[in-house]
CSV table of C-alpha atoms in Angstrom, one decimal:
chain,number,residue,atom,x,y,z
A,20,MET,CA,73.9,117.1,121.7
A,21,VAL,CA,70.1,116.2,121.3
A,22,LYS,CA,70.4,115.6,117.8
A,23,LYS,CA,73.8,113.6,118.1
A,24,THR,CA,72.0,111.3,120.6
A,25,LEU,CA,69.2,110.9,118.2
A,26,ALA,CA,71.4,110.1,115.6
A,27,ILE,CA,73.8,107.4,117.4
A,28,PHE,CA,70.3,105.8,118.6
A,29,CYS,CA,68.7,105.6,115.3
A,30,PHE,CA,72.0,104.1,114.0
A,31,LEU,CA,72.1,101.5,116.9
A,32,ILE,CA,68.5,100.6,116.2
A,33,PHE,CA,69.4,99.8,112.5
A,34,ALA,CA,72.4,98.0,113.4
A,35,TYR,CA,70.8,95.8,115.9
A,36,THR,CA,68.0,94.5,113.5
A,37,ALA,CA,70.8,94.2,110.5
A,38,ASN,CA,70.9,90.4,111.4
A,39,SER,CA,67.5,89.7,110.8
A,40,GLN,CA,67.5,92.0,107.7
A,41,VAL,CA,70.2,89.7,105.9
A,42,LEU,CA,68.0,86.8,106.5
A,43,ILE,CA,64.8,88.7,105.3
A,44,SER,CA,66.7,90.1,102.5
A,45,LEU,CA,67.8,86.5,101.3
A,46,LEU,CA,64.2,85.8,100.8
A,47,LEU,CA,63.3,89.0,99.2
A,48,GLY,CA,66.4,89.5,97.1
A,49,ASP,CA,64.9,89.8,93.7
A,50,LYS,CA,62.2,92.5,95.2
A,51,LEU,CA,65.5,94.5,95.9
A,52,ASN,CA,67.0,94.3,92.2
A,53,SER,CA,66.5,96.6,89.3
A,54,ASP,CA,68.3,98.1,86.5
A,55,LYS,CA,69.5,100.6,88.8
A,56,LEU,CA,70.0,98.5,92.0
A,57,GLU,CA,72.0,95.5,92.8
A,58,PHE,CA,71.6,93.9,96.1
A,59,GLY,CA,73.5,91.0,97.5
A,60,LEU,CA,75.9,89.5,100.3
A,61,ASP,CA,79.2,90.9,101.1
A,62,GLY,CA,81.7,88.7,103.1
A,63,GLY,CA,85.6,87.8,103.6
A,64,VAL,CA,88.4,87.7,105.5
A,65,ASN,CA,90.6,90.6,106.9
A,66,TRP,CA,93.8,91.3,108.5
A,67,LEU,CA,93.4,93.9,111.3
A,68,ASN,CA,96.0,96.4,112.8
A,69,MET,CA,96.0,99.2,115.1
A,70,THR,CA,98.7,102.2,114.7
A,71,ASN,CA,101.0,102.8,117.4
A,72,THR,CA,100.1,99.9,119.7
A,73,PRO,CA,103.3,98.2,121.2
A,74,ASP,CA,104.0,94.9,119.9
A,75,ALA,CA,101.0,94.7,117.9
A,76,GLU,CA,100.7,92.2,115.2
A,77,PHE,CA,97.7,91.6,112.4
A,78,LEU,CA,94.8,89.9,113.6
A,79,PHE,CA,93.2,87.5,111.1
A,80,ASP,CA,89.3,87.3,111.2
A,81,TRP,CA,86.0,87.4,109.0
A,82,ASN,CA,83.2,89.7,107.9
A,83,LEU,CA,79.5,89.4,106.7
A,84,GLY,CA,77.1,91.7,105.8
A,85,PHE,CA,74.8,93.0,102.8
A,86,TYR,CA,75.4,95.5,100.3
A,87,PHE,CA,73.3,97.9,97.6
A,88,ASP,CA,75.1,99.1,94.3
A,89,PHE,CA,73.4,102.0,93.1
A,90,LYS,CA,74.2,102.6,89.3
A,91,LEU,CA,74.9,106.4,88.5
A,92,LYS,CA,75.7,106.1,84.8
A,93,GLN,CA,77.2,103.1,82.5
A,94,ARG,CA,80.5,102.6,84.2
A,95,LEU,CA,79.7,104.8,87.7
A,96,PHE,CA,78.3,103.3,90.7
A,97,ILE,CA,77.5,104.0,94.4
A,98,HIS,CA,78.6,101.0,96.8
A,99,THR,CA,77.0,101.1,100.7
A,100,GLY,CA,75.8,98.6,102.9
A,101,VAL,CA,76.1,97.3,106.3
A,102,ILE,CA,78.9,95.2,107.2
A,103,VAL,CA,76.8,93.2,110.2
A,104,LYS,CA,79.8,91.2,111.5
A,105,SER,CA,82.9,93.3,111.5
A,106,ARG,CA,85.7,93.4,113.8
A,107,MET,CA,88.9,95.8,114.2
A,108,GLY,CA,91.7,95.2,116.7
A,109,THR,CA,95.1,93.8,116.6
A,110,SER,CA,96.9,90.4,118.2
A,111,GLY,CA,99.9,89.6,120.1
A,112,ILE,CA,100.0,92.5,122.6
A,113,THR,CA,102.1,92.2,125.8
A,114,PRO,CA,100.0,91.6,128.8
A,115,TYR,CA,99.3,94.8,130.6
A,116,SER,CA,98.4,95.2,134.5
A,117,LEU,CA,94.8,94.0,135.2
A,118,GLU,CA,95.5,95.6,138.9
A,119,ASN,CA,95.5,92.2,140.0
A,120,ALA,CA,98.5,90.4,141.4
A,121,ASN,CA,97.5,87.1,140.8
A,122,LEU,CA,96.5,87.3,137.3
A,123,ASP,CA,99.2,89.9,136.4
A,124,SER,CA,101.8,86.8,137.6
A,125,LEU,CA,99.8,84.3,135.4
A,126,PHE,CA,100.0,85.9,132.4
A,127,VAL,CA,103.8,87.1,132.4
A,128,GLY,CA,105.2,85.7,129.1
A,129,GLY,CA,101.7,85.6,127.4
A,130,THR,CA,99.8,87.4,124.8
A,131,VAL,CA,96.9,89.3,124.4
A,132,ASP,CA,94.5,89.4,121.2
A,133,ARG,CA,92.6,92.9,121.1
A,134,LYS,CA,88.8,92.6,119.4
A,135,ILE,CA,86.6,95.4,118.9
A,136,ASN,CA,82.9,94.5,117.3
A,137,TYR,CA,81.6,97.2,115.3
A,138,PHE,CA,78.9,97.7,112.7
A,139,ASN,CA,80.5,99.1,109.8
A,140,VAL,CA,79.3,101.0,106.8
A,141,PRO,CA,81.0,101.7,103.8
A,142,VAL,CA,79.8,104.5,101.2
A,143,LEU,CA,82.1,104.3,97.9
A,144,LEU,CA,82.2,105.6,94.5
A,145,ARG,CA,82.9,102.8,92.1
A,146,TYR,CA,84.2,103.4,88.8
A,147,ARG,CA,84.5,100.6,86.2
A,148,PHE,CA,87.4,100.8,83.6
A,149,VAL,CA,86.5,97.8,81.6
A,150,ASP,CA,83.3,95.6,81.8
A,151,TYR,CA,84.9,93.3,84.5
A,152,LEU,CA,87.5,95.8,86.4
A,153,HIS,CA,86.7,98.7,88.5
A,154,ALA,CA,88.1,101.1,91.2
A,155,GLU,CA,86.6,102.4,94.3
A,156,ALA,CA,87.3,104.7,97.1
A,157,GLY,CA,85.1,106.5,99.8
A,158,ILE,CA,84.7,106.2,103.5
A,159,GLN,CA,83.5,103.8,106.1
A,160,LEU,CA,81.8,104.7,109.4
A,161,GLY,CA,81.9,102.4,112.3
A,162,LEU,CA,79.7,102.1,115.4
A,163,ARG,CA,81.3,100.3,118.2
A,164,TYR,CA,79.3,98.3,120.4
A,165,THR,CA,81.7,95.5,122.4
A,166,GLY,CA,85.2,95.4,122.8
A,167,TYR,CA,87.7,92.6,124.8
A,168,ASP,CA,90.9,91.8,125.3
A,169,PHE,CA,91.8,88.0,125.3
A,170,PHE,CA,94.4,87.3,127.6
A,171,THR,CA,96.3,83.6,127.0
A,172,LYS,CA,99.1,81.8,128.1
A,173,GLU,CA,100.6,78.4,127.3
A,174,ILE,CA,101.9,76.2,129.7
A,175,TYR,CA,101.6,72.7,128.5
A,176,ASN,CA,99.2,73.1,125.6
A,177,LYS,CA,98.3,76.3,123.5
A,178,LYS,CA,96.1,78.8,125.2
A,179,ASP,CA,96.1,76.6,128.7
A,180,LEU,CA,95.3,80.1,130.6
A,181,GLN,CA,92.4,82.6,129.6
A,182,PHE,CA,91.0,85.5,130.5
A,183,THR,CA,88.8,88.0,129.0
A,184,ASN,CA,88.9,91.8,129.9
A,185,ASP,CA,85.9,94.1,128.7
A,186,ILE,CA,87.4,97.1,127.2
A,187,LYS,CA,84.7,98.7,125.2
A,188,ASP,CA,84.6,101.7,127.4
A,189,ASN,CA,88.3,102.5,126.7
A,190,TYR,CA,87.2,103.0,122.9
A,191,THR,CA,85.3,105.7,121.0
A,192,ARG,CA,81.6,104.9,120.3
A,193,LEU,CA,82.3,105.9,116.3
A,194,ASP,CA,84.9,105.3,114.2
A,195,ALA,CA,85.7,106.7,110.6
A,196,GLY,CA,88.2,106.3,107.7
A,197,GLY,CA,89.2,106.3,104.0
A,198,VAL,CA,88.5,103.1,101.9
A,199,ALA,CA,90.2,102.3,98.4
A,200,GLY,CA,90.1,99.2,96.5
A,201,LEU,CA,90.1,97.3,93.6
A,202,GLY,CA,87.5,94.7,92.2
A,203,TYR,CA,87.0,92.3,89.2
A,204,LYS,CA,83.8,90.9,88.5
A,205,LEU,CA,83.3,87.1,87.1
A,206,ARG,CA,82.2,86.5,83.7
A,207,GLN,CA,79.7,83.4,84.8
A,208,GLY,CA,76.9,82.8,87.1
A,209,ASP,CA,75.3,86.1,88.9
A,210,GLY,CA,78.2,88.4,88.1
A,211,MET,CA,79.9,88.0,91.7
A,212,ILE,CA,82.6,90.3,92.3
A,213,ILE,CA,85.9,89.4,93.9
A,214,TYR,CA,87.5,92.5,95.7
A,215,ALA,CA,90.5,93.8,97.8
A,216,ARG,CA,90.3,96.9,99.9
A,217,TYR,CA,92.4,98.8,102.5
A,218,TYR,CA,90.8,101.1,105.3
A,219,TYR,CA,92.6,103.6,107.3
A,220,GLY,CA,90.9,105.0,110.5
A,221,PHE,CA,91.1,109.0,110.9
A,222,VAL,CA,90.0,108.5,114.5
A,223,ASP,CA,92.1,108.2,117.5
A,224,VAL,CA,90.0,105.3,119.0
A,225,ASP,CA,91.7,104.7,122.1
A,226,LYS,CA,90.6,106.9,124.8
A,227,VAL,CA,93.2,105.6,127.6
A,228,LEU,CA,96.7,105.2,125.7
A,229,SER,CA,98.6,108.3,124.7
A,230,GLY,CA,99.4,108.7,121.1
A,231,ASN,CA,97.3,108.4,118.1
A,232,GLN,CA,95.8,104.7,117.7
A,233,HIS,CA,94.1,104.2,114.4
A,234,ASN,CA,92.1,100.9,113.1
A,235,THR,CA,93.6,99.6,109.8
A,236,ALA,CA,92.3,96.5,107.7
A,237,LEU,CA,93.0,94.7,104.8
A,238,TYR,CA,89.9,92.9,103.3
A,239,LEU,CA,89.6,90.2,100.9
A,240,GLY,CA,86.2,89.5,99.8
A,241,VAL,CA,83.3,88.7,97.6
A,242,CYS,CA,79.9,90.4,96.8
A,243,ILE,CA,77.4,87.9,95.8
A,244,PRO,CA,74.2,89.4,93.8
A,245,ILE,CA,71.2,87.8,95.6
A,246,GLY,CA,67.9,87.3,93.3
A,247,LYS,CA,69.4,89.4,90.1
A,248,ASN,CA,68.8,86.5,87.6
A,249,LYS,CA,65.1,86.5,89.1
A,250,ALA,CA,64.6,90.0,89.1
A,251,GLU,CA,65.8,90.2,85.4
A,252,ALA,CA,63.5,87.4,84.3
A,253,LYS,CA,60.5,88.9,85.7
A,254,ALA,CA,61.4,92.5,84.1
A,255,GLN,CA,61.7,90.8,80.9
A,256,GLU,CA,58.7,88.9,81.3
A,257,LYS,CA,56.9,91.9,82.2
A,258,ALA,CA,58.3,93.8,79.0
A,259,ALA,CA,57.4,91.0,76.9
A,260,LYS,CA,53.6,91.1,78.3
A,261,THR,CA,53.5,94.8,77.6
A,262,GLU,CA,54.9,94.7,74.0
A,263,SER,CA,52.1,92.0,73.1
A,264,LYS,CA,49.5,94.2,74.3
């Protein structure tokens, strides 16, 4: 129990400082790149849903974080990082009872969007079939830090009535699942990668509802190397100086 608590605490500290780390990394990007390591920003859009959630529809959202690619062999890499701004959830849920008769009557016929915020850490094995196309698969670990249900009701205009219900304690602190995807590396510029990934959670994250509620997500995003060209130029300059001696 002590080890588990300590691990969660360390994860929290790491995740809490991740926002500042993104900014610092932008300034020090060239220091984080080498012939065996690539650093950059990872971001894009996603479509989120939860299994076995009545009336659930896809929730459209976006994500942002940073990544590291570790080169193991010529075509084999480990891809990891922290998705600092990352959500799971769903939309279009039929309003449930808030144990307040006045609120319940106001939101009859409305909808609920469920947004649960996580720090997500993907750990993927990436294999490059050809110079610019790769497949990847692995796991993704998530640490939930907030969660809200957004009740809305249209009367005259969209979302005339709104109410936010804090639901974070209804969901497990940790999530984990499998990820698989494909990516294409652009031939121009710094070698930006465009990718598509699908995530399916292994954890029944809802502690209240019966059945198994698993997070699912479809990601479309880009990995943008930061400081890669500068790091390569420094390496070439250093090699040239070494040869001239």
